[in-house]
Amino acid sequence: QKEVEQDPGPLSVPEGAIVSLNCTYSNSAFQYFMWYRQYSRKGPELLMYTYSSGNKEDGRFTAQVDKSSKYISLFIRDSQPSDSATYLCAMFISGNTGKLIFGQGTTLQVKP
Amino acid sequence: DAMVIQNPRYQVTQFGKPVTLSCSQTLNHNVMYWYQQKSSQAPKLLFHYYDKDFNNEADTPDNFQSRRPNTSFCFLDIRSPGLGDAAMYLCATSRDLGANEKLFFGSGTQLSVL
């Protein structure tokens, strides 16, 4: 079993739709959670970072963490064609490990 | 302004021919990482430097080596590339080690092995 599971998609939605991207994880030692966006042939860029269970909002993006279920989500409201990219969840184990564990990534296409 | 710069963007090498990928950073971060990302897969950490201290992941093949001559530069050396080493290689930096540190990635080098 992979430490972090993420549905690779692809996910195709019309412009303006609400998008829900999800990851599950197996190790309860994961404490810090991130979402990265990766455009084709580019490096990942940090979108959202959260530690505690609950919701964190930044513009059209909302990150949700449920530690009891080992489940994290990223919601995108009013999706735009420029949101078309691969979205990678990532998480750190607490402590000074320096190792970020990524999910496989979900490819999103927003059609105009 | 690019903060983590990787060169070249695309690299083609021959089977068994040594190749070096480079990364530079203007952030003055202590930590530099190399990740390997194969098509439609999660980035996989190969190793990282904390300052001059090298930390190799247990499952990183011996074929992969790294050098960090100074704070700004880090190199990935692949001694004898095989077809299975074709991938995107991502360099990243963070200010320090720790779970609350944010990683900044370069645009990657796409390596092809013929």
PDB file of N, CA, C and O in Angstrom, chain B residues 37-74:
ATOM      1  N   GLN B  37      11.008  12.392 -11.027  1.00  0.00           N
ATOM      2  CA  GLN B  37       9.585  12.231 -11.305  1.00  0.00           C
ATOM      3  C   GLN B  37       9.408  11.579 -12.674  1.00  0.00           C
ATOM      4  O   GLN B  37       9.702  12.198 -13.697  1.00  0.00           O
ATOM      5  N   LYS B  38       8.910  10.352 -12.656  1.00  0.00           N
ATOM      6  CA  LYS B  38       8.602   9.677 -13.916  1.00  0.00           C
ATOM      7  C   LYS B  38       7.176  10.015 -14.323  1.00  0.00           C
ATOM      8  O   LYS B  38       6.371  10.477 -13.513  1.00  0.00           O
ATOM      9  N   SER B  39       6.887   9.798 -15.583  1.00  0.00           N
ATOM     10  CA  SER B  39       5.612  10.214 -16.149  1.00  0.00           C
ATOM     11  C   SER B  39       4.437   9.693 -15.326  1.00  0.00           C
ATOM     12  O   SER B  39       4.357   8.508 -15.031  1.00  0.00           O
ATOM     13  N   SER B  40       3.547  10.614 -14.944  1.00  0.00           N
ATOM     14  CA  SER B  40       2.328  10.296 -14.189  1.00  0.00           C
ATOM     15  C   SER B  40       2.619   9.644 -12.834  1.00  0.00           C
ATOM     16  O   SER B  40       1.774   8.905 -12.316  1.00  0.00           O
ATOM     17  N   GLN B  41       3.788   9.905 -12.283  1.00  0.00           N
ATOM     18  CA  GLN B  41       4.109   9.363 -10.963  1.00  0.00           C
ATOM     19  C   GLN B  41       4.446  10.482  -9.983  1.00  0.00           C
ATOM     20  O   GLN B  41       4.719  11.616 -10.380  1.00  0.00           O
ATOM     21  N   ALA B  42       4.428  10.149  -8.729  1.00  0.00           N
ATOM     22  CA  ALA B  42       4.789  11.110  -7.699  1.00  0.00           C
ATOM     23  C   ALA B  42       6.280  11.398  -7.738  1.00  0.00           C
ATOM     24  O   ALA B  42       7.086  10.492  -8.022  1.00  0.00           O
ATOM     25  N   PRO B  43       6.681  12.624  -7.479  1.00  0.00           N
ATOM     26  CA  PRO B  43       8.117  12.900  -7.322  1.00  0.00           C
ATOM     27  C   PRO B  43       8.686  12.040  -6.198  1.00  0.00           C
ATOM     28  O   PRO B  43       8.057  11.869  -5.147  1.00  0.00           O
ATOM     29  N   LYS B  44       9.877  11.511  -6.426  1.00  0.00           N
ATOM     30  CA  LYS B  44      10.518  10.617  -5.469  1.00  0.00           C
ATOM     31  C   LYS B  44      11.841  11.232  -5.038  1.00  0.00           C
ATOM     32  O   LYS B  44      12.684  11.540  -5.880  1.00  0.00           O
ATOM     33  N   LEU B  45      12.014  11.389  -3.742  1.00  0.00           N
ATOM     34  CA  LEU B  45      13.238  12.010  -3.237  1.00  0.00           C
ATOM     35  C   LEU B  45      14.429  11.077  -3.436  1.00  0.00           C
ATOM     36  O   LEU B  45      14.386   9.911  -3.045  1.00  0.00           O
ATOM     37  N   LEU B  46      15.487  11.614  -4.046  1.00  0.00           N
ATOM     38  CA  LEU B  46      16.723  10.838  -4.234  1.00  0.00           C
ATOM     39  C   LEU B  46      17.689  11.099  -3.077  1.00  0.00           C
ATOM     40  O   LEU B  46      18.230  10.166  -2.490  1.00  0.00           O
ATOM     41  N   PHE B  47      17.928  12.377  -2.792  1.00  0.00           N
ATOM     42  CA  PHE B  47      18.805  12.779  -1.691  1.00  0.00           C
ATOM     43  C   PHE B  47      18.625  14.262  -1.426  1.00  0.00           C
ATOM     44  O   PHE B  47      17.976  14.974  -2.187  1.00  0.00           O
ATOM     45  N   HIS B  48      19.204  14.688  -0.310  1.00  0.00           N
ATOM     46  CA  HIS B  48      19.219  16.119  -0.030  1.00  0.00           C
ATOM     47  C   HIS B  48      20.506  16.499   0.692  1.00  0.00           C
ATOM     48  O   HIS B  48      21.188  15.642   1.290  1.00  0.00           O
ATOM     49  N   TYR B  49      20.856  17.751   0.583  1.00  0.00           N
ATOM     50  CA  TYR B  49      21.971  18.337   1.314  1.00  0.00           C
ATOM     51  C   TYR B  49      21.400  19.305   2.330  1.00  0.00           C
ATOM     52  O   TYR B  49      20.585  20.164   2.006  1.00  0.00           O
ATOM     53  N   TYR B  50      21.860  19.173   3.557  1.00  0.00           N
ATOM     54  CA  TYR B  50      21.654  20.235   4.524  1.00  0.00           C
ATOM     55  C   TYR B  50      23.015  20.897   4.699  1.00  0.00           C
ATOM     56  O   TYR B  50      23.921  20.332   5.312  1.00  0.00           O
ATOM     57  N   ASP B  51      23.147  22.053   4.119  1.00  0.00           N
ATOM     58  CA  ASP B  51      24.455  22.719   4.023  1.00  0.00           C
ATOM     59  C   ASP B  51      25.384  21.766   3.279  1.00  0.00           C
ATOM     60  O   ASP B  51      25.106  21.424   2.140  1.00  0.00           O
ATOM     61  N   LYS B  52      26.455  21.297   3.907  1.00  0.00           N
ATOM     62  CA  LYS B  52      27.347  20.368   3.216  1.00  0.00           C
ATOM     63  C   LYS B  52      27.103  18.913   3.594  1.00  0.00           C
ATOM     64  O   LYS B  52      27.786  18.005   3.099  1.00  0.00           O
ATOM     65  N   ASP B  53      26.137  18.683   4.452  1.00  0.00           N
ATOM     66  CA  ASP B  53      25.833  17.324   4.884  1.00  0.00           C
ATOM     67  C   ASP B  53      24.920  16.653   3.869  1.00  0.00           C
ATOM     68  O   ASP B  53      23.814  17.126   3.603  1.00  0.00           O
ATOM     69  N   PHE B  54      25.410  15.516   3.357  1.00  0.00           N
ATOM     70  CA  PHE B  54      24.693  14.787   2.317  1.00  0.00           C
ATOM     71  C   PHE B  54      23.855  13.695   2.952  1.00  0.00           C
ATOM     72  O   PHE B  54      24.327  12.952   3.808  1.00  0.00           O
ATOM     73  N   ASN B  55      22.583  13.583   2.521  1.00  0.00           N
ATOM     74  CA  ASN B  55      21.672  12.575   3.037  1.00  0.00           C
ATOM     75  C   ASN B  55      21.050  11.817   1.873  1.00  0.00           C
ATOM     76  O   ASN B  55      20.264  12.364   1.110  1.00  0.00           O
ATOM     77  N   ASN B  56      21.446  10.560   1.760  1.00  0.00           N
ATOM     78  CA  ASN B  56      20.995   9.728   0.656  1.00  0.00           C
ATOM     79  C   ASN B  56      19.776   8.923   1.102  1.00  0.00           C
ATOM     80  O   ASN B  56      19.753   8.393   2.216  1.00  0.00           O
ATOM     81  N   GLU B  57      18.752   8.830   0.237  1.00  0.00           N
ATOM     82  CA  GLU B  57      17.637   7.948   0.551  1.00  0.00           C
ATOM     83  C   GLU B  57      18.094   6.497   0.378  1.00  0.00           C
ATOM     84  O   GLU B  57      18.910   6.177  -0.490  1.00  0.00           O
ATOM     85  N   ALA B  58      17.552   5.619   1.207  1.00  0.00           N
ATOM     86  CA  ALA B  58      18.018   4.228   1.245  1.00  0.00           C
ATOM     87  C   ALA B  58      17.841   3.523  -0.096  1.00  0.00           C
ATOM     88  O   ALA B  58      18.642   2.651  -0.460  1.00  0.00           O
ATOM     89  N   ASP B  59      16.815   3.895  -0.847  1.00  0.00           N
ATOM     90  CA  ASP B  59      16.537   3.185  -2.089  1.00  0.00           C
ATOM     91  C   ASP B  59      17.050   3.923  -3.330  1.00  0.00           C
ATOM     92  O   ASP B  59      16.702   3.566  -4.454  1.00  0.00           O
ATOM     93  N   THR B  60      17.882   4.933  -3.149  1.00  0.00           N
ATOM     94  CA  THR B  60      18.467   5.630  -4.298  1.00  0.00           C
ATOM     95  C   THR B  60      19.607   4.785  -4.858  1.00  0.00           C
ATOM     96  O   THR B  60      20.538   4.420  -4.125  1.00  0.00           O
ATOM     97  N   PRO B  61      19.549   4.451  -6.152  1.00  0.00           N
ATOM     98  CA  PRO B  61      20.611   3.612  -6.728  1.00  0.00           C
ATOM     99  C   PRO B  61      21.975   4.298  -6.653  1.00  0.00           C
ATOM    100  O   PRO B  61      22.084   5.523  -6.721  1.00  0.00           O
ATOM    101  N   ASP B  62      23.033   3.468  -6.567  1.00  0.00           N
ATOM    102  CA  ASP B  62      24.406   3.984  -6.508  1.00  0.00           C
ATOM    103  C   ASP B  62      24.788   4.766  -7.759  1.00  0.00           C
ATOM    104  O   ASP B  62      25.751   5.539  -7.749  1.00  0.00           O
ATOM    105  N   ASN B  63      24.076   4.534  -8.821  1.00  0.00           N
ATOM    106  CA  ASN B  63      24.297   5.212 -10.092  1.00  0.00           C
ATOM    107  C   ASN B  63      24.086   6.722  -9.985  1.00  0.00           C
ATOM    108  O   ASN B  63      24.553   7.484 -10.826  1.00  0.00           O
ATOM    109  N   PHE B  64      23.384   7.148  -8.963  1.00  0.00           N
ATOM    110  CA  PHE B  64      23.080   8.559  -8.771  1.00  0.00           C
ATOM    111  C   PHE B  64      23.985   9.128  -7.677  1.00  0.00           C
ATOM    112  O   PHE B  64      24.068   8.573  -6.576  1.00  0.00           O
ATOM    113  N   GLN B  65      24.631  10.245  -8.023  1.00  0.00           N
ATOM    114  CA  GLN B  65      25.507  10.916  -7.070  1.00  0.00           C
ATOM    115  C   GLN B  65      25.157  12.405  -7.087  1.00  0.00           C
ATOM    116  O   GLN B  65      24.509  12.895  -8.012  1.00  0.00           O
ATOM    117  N   SER B  66      25.633  13.096  -6.077  1.00  0.00           N
ATOM    118  CA  SER B  66      25.363  14.533  -6.033  1.00  0.00           C
ATOM    119  C   SER B  66      26.560  15.267  -5.458  1.00  0.00           C
ATOM    120  O   SER B  66      27.365  14.686  -4.711  1.00  0.00           O
ATOM    121  N   ARG B  67      26.668  16.516  -5.850  1.00  0.00           N
ATOM    122  CA  ARG B  67      27.719  17.386  -5.334  1.00  0.00           C
ATOM    123  C   ARG B  67      27.115  18.754  -5.022  1.00  0.00           C
ATOM    124  O   ARG B  67      26.262  19.232  -5.749  1.00  0.00           O
ATOM    125  N   ARG B  68      27.607  19.345  -3.949  1.00  0.00           N
ATOM    126  CA  ARG B  68      27.184  20.707  -3.622  1.00  0.00           C
ATOM    127  C   ARG B  68      28.436  21.512  -3.288  1.00  0.00           C
ATOM    128  O   ARG B  68      28.851  21.559  -2.122  1.00  0.00           O
ATOM    129  N   PRO B  69      29.042  22.123  -4.278  1.00  0.00           N
ATOM    130  CA  PRO B  69      30.302  22.837  -4.037  1.00  0.00           C
ATOM    131  C   PRO B  69      30.161  24.098  -3.202  1.00  0.00           C
ATOM    132  O   PRO B  69      31.125  24.527  -2.563  1.00  0.00           O
ATOM    133  N   ASN B  70      29.004  24.711  -3.211  1.00  0.00           N
ATOM    134  CA  ASN B  70      28.745  25.903  -2.395  1.00  0.00           C
ATOM    135  C   ASN B  70      27.247  26.008  -2.129  1.00  0.00           C
ATOM    136  O   ASN B  70      26.472  25.163  -2.595  1.00  0.00           O
ATOM    137  N   THR B  71      26.852  27.036  -1.395  1.00  0.00           N
ATOM    138  CA  THR B  71      25.447  27.175  -1.003  1.00  0.00           C
ATOM    139  C   THR B  71      24.523  27.261  -2.203  1.00  0.00           C
ATOM    140  O   THR B  71      23.402  26.760  -2.178  1.00  0.00           O
ATOM    141  N   SER B  72      24.992  27.900  -3.270  1.00  0.00           N
ATOM    142  CA  SER B  72      24.107  28.227  -4.389  1.00  0.00           C
ATOM    143  C   SER B  72      23.913  27.101  -5.392  1.00  0.00           C
ATOM    144  O   SER B  72      22.908  27.067  -6.089  1.00  0.00           O
ATOM    145  N   PHE B  73      24.873  26.211  -5.503  1.00  0.00           N
ATOM    146  CA  PHE B  73      24.838  25.223  -6.575  1.00  0.00           C
ATOM    147  C   PHE B  73      24.756  23.796  -6.047  1.00  0.00           C
ATOM    148  O   PHE B  73      25.366  23.454  -5.028  1.00  0.00           O
ATOM    149  N   CYS B  74      24.048  22.979  -6.814  1.00  0.00           N
ATOM    150  CA  CYS B  74      23.990  21.550  -6.517  1.00  0.00           C
ATOM    151  C   CYS B  74      23.903  20.806  -7.839  1.00  0.00           C
ATOM    152  O   CYS B  74      23.202  21.247  -8.768  1.00  0.00           O
TER     153      CYS B  74
END
